[in-house]
């Protein structure tokens, strides 16, 4: 932990903000409760200092290139049901709520990060997003990365590498900067550290009696990666939970009494991302006596599983390799997702698996059949698939299923 | 001792009083659901005790289940209808390995382990298509009483195809079928087949037998035949299908007395 200060000084693009001193004294969980505000402040300060704010919409977008270009990468995925009616003026009702919510923010102009974005980067993952980006591009500066979907194809990886080369050149020209290999290595180092800290925090859930709930863990993340304040809060959270910090004990006891009640059912969640504001199903699971010990999704461990080789001779290739191996259901075949689930099941010892599918997310929906078979036949765990959207109208029905699942799990104990 | 199960369903409330000495049903009743679910169930509970000459001091634990289970204030414990249904069927049809439960607004499929515990289950999502409510709406639209739907469907030579995923759309679809001169019998048969098809989509085929149909819709003559024809496997109707879930709740209430920590049948 001590060397983090040195690391920070090495990074050219992530200067601290006015809130640094305040962040130091706050408890880290309170800091993450106000995360959006901190990110906003950070993005505004960066913008005032002449740095571009770059909106991203997917974990396939290599944040390192944006950071290396001197930019601030901020996640724009929508998690609010409120923006969906506006989106449905243009988009079909039977579409993924994440896409609709994101697009609703775009139409309403109500996401301050999107409004200040100098560039929005999309990617060809699912069809819904791809076509939505075309609409968004009519009035926003948009760059779409062409992601090939052949998970194991060497040629596909070469194509992806070429895409990133094009993207690098585009960013250089757009923002009048040079993205040297060294800058990519520096950015990789910074974001590797963020991944490592978040992995470490998540790994605390391996404990037989975790101090955090899954809901508390998922709140410990930042919409902007590479913020020194956020990195410091991850460190402080880890120290606190490990009982290393001086002022830790009282807060830890509070969290422990809330978070680690005996008899909770350990749940491995998989499927679609639960972006900020769209954590309803996680809440239902934990309110029914579950504990989400691991989340194999893009707002959980999926993008954290692998780092980038900071010492690689060709850092862009290292970047391409890491991002291309993300096990999203748009990939075919998506064996890596099964491998990741197997690993997480071994490490986090769940008693059941709950798969969340956003309505009309075709790739996760279809892939759920394979995941179910894998979970039941190989992991030998009960599996529950929940398909829903951002409206709470089916919460009572989801509750019945989750409770029934937990009754089944407890009967096996 | 008498143990009670209260199933607060979407259309009806059911109470079963289970006699733990004879291991049989001492009394059971079904009433239409109301706004105040607790009052509806409580009135039924009190009436069953009185009418059957049961000494109130002999009444032990009460388990609530069903959609409104958390509203039943006189139940000491709630257990989901999934676990209760498995326990009820374990008692009344011990050899069952698959349960199809079609109720007022839910349809469910449960796969059971050899010991009667739940191995896997699935339920319909937000929509009431493929449920009792769907049948009620469509029977009313056809001007056919629900208990005669099967009889009328049996006259069909060429069942209509009703494909809408939604009860409201299915109504519209039926308006169109009626307008194009399709017979009531063909539409009735189409309605039953569409429910069976939806259940089959949820459960998959090649189900482990014996397959038991339960829930209020099991009382609709012809429903099990429609399921058999889609699944290609025999389907038996559970005895007193409306109360199997409440029965399971009563049995689990009794088991909770024995200190059994796990709700298995």
XYZ file of C-alpha atoms in Angstrom:
678
model
C 0.000 0.000 0.000
C 2.824 2.369 0.837
C 4.061 2.579 -2.703
C 0.780 3.914 -4.045
C 1.852 7.503 -3.634
C 4.840 6.920 -5.852
C 2.606 5.323 -8.449
C 0.320 8.265 -8.405
C 3.075 10.713 -9.106
C 4.132 8.642 -12.080
C 0.800 9.096 -13.766
C 0.556 12.238 -15.798
C -3.149 12.387 -16.336
C -4.826 11.827 -13.062
C -4.130 14.855 -11.008
C -5.968 15.077 -7.729
C -8.933 17.332 -7.242
C -9.982 19.871 -4.672
C -11.742 17.196 -2.653
C -8.549 15.289 -1.854
C -8.214 16.474 1.705
C -11.828 15.840 2.478
C -11.667 12.363 0.977
C -8.810 11.508 3.269
C -10.825 12.029 6.442
C -14.133 10.507 5.350
C -14.980 6.887 5.872
C -14.582 5.205 2.483
C -18.116 3.819 2.316
C -19.563 7.298 2.817
C -17.224 8.507 0.078
C -18.586 5.889 -2.337
C -22.147 6.835 -1.370
C -21.350 10.245 -2.811
C -19.338 8.775 -5.688
C -21.330 10.388 -8.504
C -20.805 13.811 -6.955
C -17.073 13.188 -6.561
C -16.807 12.006 -10.153
C -18.704 15.036 -11.376
C -16.435 17.363 -9.487
C -13.406 15.536 -10.859
C -14.678 15.629 -14.449
C -15.517 19.319 -14.213
C -12.087 20.128 -12.836
C -10.427 18.035 -15.542
C -12.460 19.745 -18.216
C -11.613 23.174 -16.832
C -7.966 22.141 -17.034
C -8.402 21.386 -20.729
C -8.635 17.609 -20.504
C -11.215 15.838 -22.639
C -14.025 13.888 -20.995
C -14.710 10.685 -22.904
C -17.899 8.726 -22.321
C -17.733 4.961 -22.598
C -20.554 2.447 -22.799
C -18.915 -0.913 -22.456
C -16.070 -2.768 -20.742
C -14.572 -3.627 -24.139
C -13.518 -0.009 -24.539
C -9.906 0.200 -23.373
C -9.904 3.020 -20.852
C -6.104 2.958 -20.963
C -6.035 4.566 -24.415
C -8.302 7.369 -23.224
C -6.194 7.955 -20.115
C -3.028 7.826 -22.240
C -4.557 10.494 -24.470
C -4.943 12.716 -21.417
C -8.670 12.072 -21.209
C -11.071 11.136 -18.438
C -13.022 7.927 -19.201
C -16.472 7.968 -17.667
C -19.116 5.269 -17.809
C -22.418 6.446 -19.299
C -24.532 3.299 -18.940
C -28.024 4.241 -17.770
C -29.503 2.619 -14.674
C -32.645 4.695 -14.275
C -36.196 3.671 -15.149
C -37.149 7.340 -15.341
C -35.445 8.009 -18.658
C -37.002 4.997 -20.407
C -40.343 6.550 -21.460
C -38.418 9.247 -23.320
C -36.258 6.635 -25.033
C -39.321 4.699 -26.165
C -40.249 7.616 -28.420
C -37.511 6.318 -30.722
C -36.634 2.841 -29.520
C -38.826 -0.273 -29.336
C -40.432 -1.028 -25.963
C -39.141 -4.584 -26.131
C -35.472 -3.642 -25.852
C -32.869 -3.928 -23.119
C -33.549 -1.355 -20.357
C -29.861 -0.481 -20.115
C -29.843 0.627 -23.738
C -33.131 2.475 -23.357
C -32.108 4.195 -20.148
C -28.784 5.311 -21.640
C -30.530 6.624 -24.734
C -33.208 8.314 -22.610
C -30.495 10.285 -20.832
C -29.187 11.268 -24.254
C -32.597 12.574 -25.383
C -33.376 14.305 -22.102
C -29.896 15.753 -21.731
C -30.021 14.736 -18.077
C -26.732 12.865 -17.657
C -24.203 15.584 -16.811
C -21.304 13.330 -17.834
C -22.799 12.794 -21.274
C -23.495 16.516 -21.606
C -19.876 17.396 -20.894
C -18.431 14.564 -22.992
C -16.086 15.627 -25.788
C -16.453 12.195 -27.291
C -18.594 9.097 -26.782
C -17.049 5.732 -27.565
C -19.310 2.837 -28.455
C -18.528 -0.661 -29.620
C -20.201 -3.309 -31.737
C -21.262 -5.712 -29.016
C -24.982 -6.374 -29.156
C -27.313 -5.341 -31.968
C -29.438 -3.106 -29.759
C -26.489 -0.973 -28.705
C -25.025 -0.827 -32.198
C -28.199 0.541 -33.710
C -28.816 2.875 -30.768
C -25.350 4.376 -31.302
C -26.306 5.289 -34.859
C -29.148 7.379 -33.470
C -26.996 8.906 -30.769
C -24.314 9.761 -33.339
C -26.755 12.063 -35.111
C -26.169 14.661 -32.432
C -23.119 13.540 -30.422
C -19.475 13.090 -31.337
C -19.334 9.312 -31.501
C -16.658 6.763 -32.244
C -17.626 3.104 -32.601
C -15.049 0.358 -32.114
C -15.666 -2.650 -34.331
C -15.414 -5.613 -31.993
C -15.222 -9.006 -33.713
C -17.053 -11.818 -31.932
C -15.023 -14.893 -32.768
C -13.678 -15.555 -29.278
C -10.939 -17.989 -30.203
C -9.964 -16.697 -33.591
C -6.428 -15.422 -34.088
C -7.555 -13.360 -37.063
C -10.297 -11.770 -34.951
C -7.739 -10.700 -32.371
C -5.545 -9.203 -35.120
C -8.557 -7.322 -36.411
C -9.280 -6.007 -32.905
C -5.666 -4.915 -32.542
C -5.985 -3.016 -35.828
C -9.170 -1.415 -34.501
C -7.313 -0.218 -31.421
C -4.512 1.154 -33.615
C -7.107 3.136 -35.543
C -8.666 4.307 -32.295
C -5.280 5.390 -30.986
C -4.668 7.434 -34.141
C -8.156 8.896 -33.919
C -7.671 10.000 -30.308
C -4.262 11.490 -31.139
C -5.706 13.551 -33.914
C -8.895 14.468 -32.130
C -7.189 15.657 -28.973
C -3.925 16.882 -30.521
C -1.715 14.592 -28.511
C 0.653 11.716 -29.018
C -0.151 8.402 -27.377
C 3.270 6.880 -26.920
C 3.836 3.300 -25.858
C 5.111 4.590 -22.544
C 1.930 6.531 -21.931
C -0.071 3.359 -22.561
C 2.174 1.478 -20.115
C 1.660 4.198 -17.495
C -2.091 4.102 -17.982
C -2.049 0.315 -17.820
C -0.129 0.512 -14.571
C -2.649 2.932 -13.075
C -5.697 0.967 -14.131
C -4.094 -2.362 -13.209
C -3.823 -0.937 -9.748
C -7.497 -0.012 -9.772
C -8.381 -3.519 -10.919
C -6.119 -5.044 -8.291
C -7.655 -2.968 -5.511
C -11.184 -3.805 -6.571
C -10.263 -7.483 -6.864
C -8.795 -7.360 -3.382
C -11.930 -5.745 -2.020
C -14.123 -8.303 -3.775
C -11.910 -11.136 -2.536
C -12.884 -10.283 1.041
C -16.215 -11.905 0.152
C -14.421 -15.271 0.022
C -14.550 -15.269 3.807
C -17.014 -17.596 5.515
C -18.356 -14.481 7.262
C -17.899 -11.544 4.921
C -18.063 -8.094 6.482
C -19.785 -6.569 3.487
C -22.981 -7.346 1.648
C -22.841 -7.632 -2.124
C -24.801 -4.391 -2.259
C -22.173 -2.613 -0.174
C -19.408 -4.069 -2.311
C -20.998 -3.039 -5.613
C -21.342 0.506 -4.258
C -17.560 0.621 -3.875
C -16.724 1.570 -7.405
C -16.203 4.689 -9.406
C -17.829 5.773 -12.669
C -14.470 7.278 -13.615
C -11.451 5.017 -13.535
C -8.005 6.259 -12.674
C -9.134 8.824 -10.084
C -6.569 9.012 -7.344
C -9.247 9.805 -4.770
C -11.140 6.646 -5.632
C -7.972 4.557 -5.490
C -7.258 5.892 -2.041
C -10.800 5.025 -0.924
C -10.420 1.448 -2.180
C -7.239 1.180 -0.158
C -8.877 2.617 2.925
C -11.864 0.297 2.578
C -9.550 -2.699 2.357
C -7.501 -1.548 5.329
C -10.615 -0.936 7.343
C -12.150 -4.294 6.550
C -8.914 -6.040 7.360
C -8.752 -4.210 10.655
C -5.478 -2.481 9.771
C -6.726 1.071 10.001
C -6.626 2.925 13.322
C -10.246 4.096 13.371
C -11.586 0.877 11.872
C -13.164 -1.036 14.693
C -16.422 0.829 15.279
C -17.315 1.056 11.592
C -16.331 -2.546 10.976
C -18.546 -3.747 13.763
C -21.420 -1.833 12.301
C -20.865 -3.337 8.891
C -20.425 -6.786 10.378
C -23.730 -6.688 12.182
C -25.491 -5.547 9.042
C -23.600 -7.626 6.569
C -22.692 -10.977 7.976
C -25.662 -12.602 9.567
C -25.338 -16.296 10.045
C -27.275 -18.517 7.733
C -27.297 -16.207 4.761
C -27.343 -18.039 1.459
C -24.154 -17.444 -0.532
C -25.104 -16.420 -4.053
C -22.984 -16.224 -7.191
C -24.592 -13.729 -9.532
C -24.000 -13.841 -13.254
C -25.461 -12.324 -16.400
C -26.017 -8.709 -17.310
C -24.423 -5.709 -15.582
C -26.253 -3.954 -12.742
C -25.246 -0.377 -13.387
C -25.602 2.422 -10.867
C -29.314 2.700 -10.023
C -30.257 -0.735 -11.383
C -29.408 -2.846 -8.348
C -33.014 -3.826 -7.560
C -32.582 -7.574 -8.047
C -29.453 -7.586 -5.914
C -31.427 -5.803 -3.191
C -34.241 -8.358 -3.470
C -31.753 -11.206 -3.156
C -30.070 -9.766 -0.099
C -33.378 -8.717 1.504
C -34.538 -12.330 1.190
C -31.562 -13.557 3.210
C -29.005 -13.992 0.452
C -25.473 -12.706 0.282
C -24.080 -12.002 -3.180
C -20.536 -13.204 -2.536
C -19.434 -12.880 -6.162
C -20.758 -11.195 -9.262
C -19.669 -12.532 -12.628
C -20.825 -9.556 -14.639
C -19.475 -6.304 -16.051
C -20.252 -4.356 -12.877
C -18.544 -7.051 -10.837
C -15.549 -9.280 -11.405
C -15.676 -9.849 -15.167
C -13.601 -6.819 -16.187
C -11.320 -7.205 -13.163
C -10.268 -10.779 -13.739
C -7.299 -10.003 -15.978
C -4.652 -7.310 -15.925
C -2.531 -5.846 -18.695
C 1.121 -6.704 -18.999
C 2.678 -3.337 -18.092
C 6.077 -4.407 -19.344
C 4.962 -5.737 -22.725
C 7.140 -4.683 -25.648
C 3.975 -3.899 -27.577
C 1.573 -2.431 -25.019
C -1.230 -1.974 -27.543
C -1.143 -5.696 -28.275
C -1.256 -6.401 -24.544
C -4.268 -4.105 -24.300
C -5.987 -5.784 -27.233
C -5.404 -9.212 -25.708
C -6.837 -8.298 -22.327
C -9.962 -6.653 -23.665
C -10.602 -9.219 -26.350
C -10.690 -11.972 -23.749
C -13.589 -10.428 -21.800
C -16.194 -13.184 -21.603
C -19.283 -11.275 -22.736
C -22.154 -13.254 -24.228
C -21.668 -11.453 -27.560
C -18.603 -13.671 -28.056
C -18.944 -17.050 -29.714
C -18.248 -19.534 -28.374
C -18.069 -17.939 -24.954
C -16.177 -20.687 -23.135
C -14.229 -18.188 -21.054
C -17.373 -17.238 -19.196
C -17.832 -20.849 -18.126
C -14.158 -20.945 -17.059
C -14.616 -17.766 -15.020
C -17.776 -19.113 -13.369
C -15.950 -22.335 -12.500
C -13.120 -20.346 -10.942
C -15.438 -18.047 -8.998
C -17.469 -20.994 -7.724
C -14.269 -22.598 -6.413
C -13.015 -19.380 -4.807
C -16.229 -17.941 -3.370
C -18.095 -21.181 -2.507
C -21.616 -20.103 -3.495
C -24.597 -22.279 -2.608
C -26.559 -21.276 -5.699
C -26.262 -19.249 -8.890
C -28.676 -16.499 -9.905
C -28.517 -15.281 -13.480
C -29.920 -11.856 -14.247
C -31.105 -11.148 -17.781
C -32.323 -7.758 -18.886
C -35.441 -8.044 -20.963
C -34.592 -8.559 -24.637
C -30.880 -9.087 -24.016
C -30.725 -11.810 -26.615
C -27.164 -12.986 -26.154
C -27.301 -13.414 -22.383
C -30.789 -14.841 -22.650
C -29.832 -17.529 -25.135
C -26.558 -18.270 -23.364
C -28.436 -18.770 -20.078
C -29.431 -22.249 -21.200
C -25.790 -23.259 -21.384
C -25.020 -21.580 -18.065
C -27.919 -23.360 -16.371
C -26.715 -26.754 -17.590
C -23.168 -25.983 -16.491
C -24.296 -24.848 -13.033
C -26.586 -27.816 -12.449
C -24.471 -30.527 -13.995
C -20.937 -29.464 -13.216
C -21.167 -27.155 -10.210
C -24.120 -29.186 -8.911
C -25.744 -26.037 -7.576
C -29.323 -24.774 -7.855
C -29.712 -22.172 -10.593
C -32.311 -19.439 -10.968
C -32.752 -17.248 -13.998
C -34.447 -13.877 -13.540
C -35.490 -11.914 -16.583
C -36.686 -8.424 -15.822
C -36.202 -4.758 -16.603
C -35.877 -1.574 -14.561
C -39.506 -1.320 -13.462
C -40.319 -2.685 -10.005
C -43.689 -4.156 -11.043
C -42.480 -7.757 -10.814
C -40.580 -7.478 -7.536
C -43.127 -9.599 -5.631
C -42.867 -12.325 -8.244
C -39.086 -12.251 -8.188
C -39.221 -12.470 -4.398
C -41.197 -15.716 -4.549
C -38.584 -17.287 -6.779
C -35.647 -16.105 -4.758
C -37.223 -17.231 -1.487
C -38.092 -20.605 -2.998
C -34.504 -20.928 -4.241
C -33.179 -20.194 -0.761
C -35.601 -22.691 0.785
C -34.215 -25.261 -1.635
C -30.640 -24.323 -0.733
C -31.296 -24.507 2.996
C -32.918 -27.892 2.562
C -29.626 -29.111 1.043
C -27.471 -27.906 3.910
C -52.643 -31.713 17.171
C -53.978 -29.678 14.260
C -51.492 -27.803 12.074
C -52.737 -25.273 9.562
C -51.687 -24.199 6.102
C -53.056 -20.997 4.602
C -52.578 -20.418 0.876
C -53.418 -16.831 -0.003
C -53.619 -17.124 -3.778
C -54.425 -14.464 -6.326
C -58.023 -15.642 -6.956
C -58.874 -17.784 -3.929
C -57.735 -18.365 -0.367
C -57.380 -21.947 0.860
C -56.995 -23.317 4.353
C -56.065 -26.886 5.238
C -56.170 -28.228 8.789
C -53.851 -31.201 9.051
C -54.242 -33.722 11.842
C -50.784 -34.739 12.943
C -52.102 -37.805 14.753
C -53.887 -39.378 11.806
C -51.567 -37.703 9.253
C -54.615 -36.725 7.248
C -56.654 -33.671 6.301
C -59.044 -32.782 9.131
C -60.723 -30.001 7.181
C -60.121 -27.888 4.087
C -61.843 -24.960 2.474
C -61.568 -22.622 -0.507
C -63.084 -19.132 -0.709
C -62.828 -16.283 -3.195
C -60.049 -13.856 -2.448
C -60.882 -10.335 -1.266
C -59.230 -7.008 -0.685
C -58.350 -7.825 2.923
C -56.564 -11.138 2.417
C -55.875 -11.628 6.104
C -59.557 -11.217 7.006
C -60.689 -13.561 4.214
C -58.278 -16.295 5.305
C -58.935 -15.751 9.000
C -62.712 -16.061 8.532
C -62.230 -19.310 6.618
C -59.821 -20.624 9.252
C -62.237 -19.863 12.105
C -65.196 -21.306 10.206
C -63.365 -24.577 9.461
C -62.445 -24.995 13.117
C -65.998 -24.329 14.271
C -67.814 -26.367 11.629
C -65.603 -29.375 12.140
C -65.932 -29.352 15.904
C -62.213 -28.860 16.412
C -61.106 -27.811 19.872
C -59.279 -24.487 19.285
C -56.753 -25.395 21.990
C -55.680 -28.300 19.759
C -54.700 -25.942 16.906
C -50.961 -25.565 16.673
C -48.693 -23.790 14.226
C -49.894 -21.991 11.106
C -47.807 -21.536 7.949
C -48.788 -18.958 5.344
C -48.010 -19.384 1.664
C -49.126 -18.066 -1.700
C -48.972 -14.660 -3.274
C -50.389 -12.914 -0.185
C -48.488 -14.998 2.383
C -46.924 -12.006 4.087
C -50.368 -10.505 4.722
C -51.569 -13.451 6.805
C -51.047 -12.128 10.309
C -52.153 -15.274 12.118
C -49.465 -17.383 10.425
C -46.292 -17.673 12.486
C -44.170 -18.440 9.473
C -44.275 -18.074 5.713
C -42.909 -20.503 3.153
C -43.124 -20.008 -0.609
C -45.734 -21.801 -2.657
C -42.944 -23.641 -4.473
C -41.735 -25.479 -1.378
C -45.290 -25.921 -0.044
C -46.578 -27.329 -3.308
C -43.771 -29.893 -3.341
C -44.593 -30.898 0.240
C -48.322 -31.154 -0.476
C -47.844 -33.278 -3.577
C -45.319 -35.435 -1.718
C -48.127 -36.259 0.686
C -50.933 -36.798 -1.812
C -48.996 -38.245 -4.777
C -45.722 -39.508 -3.247
C -44.402 -40.960 -6.511
C -44.685 -37.650 -8.449
C -41.453 -36.357 -9.988
C -42.805 -33.371 -11.910
C -45.482 -30.913 -10.824
C -47.293 -28.553 -13.140
C -49.198 -26.019 -11.071
C -51.509 -23.634 -12.887
C -53.135 -21.154 -10.582
C -54.979 -17.882 -10.855
C -52.127 -15.757 -12.105
C -49.130 -18.070 -12.038
C -48.096 -21.166 -13.812
C -45.218 -23.138 -12.380
C -43.214 -26.174 -13.144
C -41.364 -28.064 -10.419
C -38.947 -30.936 -10.837
C -38.619 -33.055 -7.723
C -35.798 -35.142 -6.335
C -36.452 -38.731 -5.330
C -37.076 -37.566 -1.747
C -39.732 -35.085 -2.883
C -37.600 -31.978 -2.411
C -37.408 -29.347 -5.145
C -34.641 -29.921 -7.693
C -35.586 -27.118 -10.074
C -38.505 -24.848 -10.769
C -39.661 -22.180 -13.189
C -42.527 -19.703 -13.173
C -44.166 -17.479 -15.738
C -42.837 -13.927 -15.772
C -44.808 -10.705 -15.499
C -47.653 -11.783 -17.720
C -50.775 -13.779 -16.858
C -50.927 -15.634 -20.174
C -51.116 -19.355 -19.554
C -52.822 -18.998 -16.171
C -56.284 -19.317 -14.705
C -56.959 -15.634 -15.155
C -56.196 -16.007 -18.844
C -58.653 -18.910 -19.087
C -61.345 -16.938 -17.265
C -60.968 -13.974 -19.589
C -61.076 -16.054 -22.713
C -63.959 -18.273 -21.569
C -65.947 -15.132 -20.784
C -65.129 -13.764 -24.190
C -66.385 -16.957 -25.809
C -69.493 -16.927 -23.616
C -68.555 -20.361 -22.248
C -68.582 -21.369 -18.580
C -65.105 -22.283 -17.384
C -66.155 -25.765 -16.281
C -67.583 -26.478 -19.746
C -64.576 -25.233 -21.690
C -63.010 -28.700 -21.926
C -66.249 -30.290 -23.041
C -66.642 -27.738 -25.810
C -62.996 -27.979 -26.779
C -63.442 -31.751 -27.170
C -65.760 -31.057 -30.130
C -62.966 -29.314 -32.008
C -61.656 -30.865 -35.207
C -59.112 -28.205 -35.977
C -57.913 -26.295 -32.898
C -57.203 -22.639 -33.593
C -53.649 -21.421 -33.105
C -53.444 -18.740 -30.443
C -49.924 -17.457 -30.341
C -50.084 -14.178 -28.444
C -47.684 -13.964 -25.514
C -50.052 -11.730 -23.601
C -53.560 -12.242 -22.216
C -54.697 -8.894 -23.556
C -53.318 -9.567 -27.030
C -54.804 -13.054 -26.973
C -58.210 -11.479 -26.400
C -57.672 -9.351 -29.492
C -56.522 -12.401 -31.396
C -59.727 -14.208 -30.432
C -61.834 -11.297 -31.633
C -60.115 -11.763 -34.981
C -60.700 -15.536 -34.965
C -64.383 -15.092 -34.132
C -64.708 -12.502 -36.879
C -63.242 -14.898 -39.411
C -65.821 -17.535 -38.528
C -63.697 -19.986 -36.505
C -65.947 -22.084 -34.254
C -66.118 -21.682 -30.487
C -64.995 -25.304 -30.119
C -61.859 -24.695 -32.193
C -61.038 -21.554 -30.246
C -61.655 -23.266 -26.894
C -59.343 -26.096 -27.922
C -56.803 -23.511 -29.100
C -56.921 -21.746 -25.742
C -56.224 -24.948 -23.816
C -53.456 -25.891 -26.249
C -51.853 -22.454 -25.919
C -51.679 -22.830 -22.126
C -50.195 -26.295 -22.486
C -47.652 -25.016 -25.005
C -46.578 -22.222 -22.691
C -46.151 -24.614 -19.784
C -44.160 -26.970 -21.988
C -41.897 -24.104 -23.052
C -41.222 -23.371 -19.388
C -40.620 -26.957 -18.332
C -38.990 -28.384 -21.424
C -40.080 -31.797 -22.659
C -39.023 -35.322 -21.701
C -40.073 -34.581 -18.149
C -39.488 -37.091 -15.387
C -42.736 -38.912 -14.693
C -45.113 -39.281 -13.039
C -46.304 -35.789 -13.942
C -48.965 -34.286 -11.697
C -51.151 -31.328 -12.625
C -52.371 -29.244 -9.718
C -53.674 -25.757 -8.932
C -57.148 -24.422 -9.652
C -56.819 -24.821 -13.419
C -56.431 -28.578 -12.938
C -60.189 -28.537 -12.222
C -60.883 -27.406 -15.801
C -61.841 -30.580 -17.660
C -59.642 -31.113 -20.687
C -56.615 -29.280 -19.317
C -54.700 -32.463 -18.543
C -55.567 -33.886 -21.961
C -54.223 -30.729 -23.618
C -51.005 -31.059 -21.600
C -50.688 -34.754 -22.418
C -51.010 -34.073 -26.101
C -48.319 -31.345 -26.041
C -45.939 -33.152 -23.685
C -46.528 -36.588 -25.178
C -46.548 -38.019 -21.665
C -49.303 -39.008 -19.222
C -50.426 -36.274 -16.847
C -52.457 -37.060 -13.708
C -54.598 -34.520 -11.899
C -53.751 -34.236 -8.205
C -56.521 -35.106 -5.755
C -58.179 -31.842 -4.602
C -55.785 -29.778 -6.723
C -56.831 -26.413 -5.305
C -55.637 -27.297 -1.807
C -52.364 -29.182 -2.371
C -50.297 -26.074 -1.698
C -52.168 -25.258 1.544
C -51.808 -28.918 2.508
C -48.056 -28.659 2.012
C -48.003 -25.534 4.179
C -49.884 -27.400 6.936
C -47.476 -30.341 6.717
C -44.486 -28.019 6.895
C -46.095 -26.317 9.899
C -46.246 -29.725 11.546
C -42.635 -30.521 10.553
C -41.481 -27.225 12.022
C -42.772 -28.520 15.381
C -40.441 -31.491 15.193
C -37.579 -29.092 14.966
C -36.880 -29.977 11.367
C -34.895 -26.944 10.226
C -35.383 -27.666 6.575
C -38.611 -27.478 4.662
C -38.506 -30.831 2.929
C -41.454 -33.083 2.581
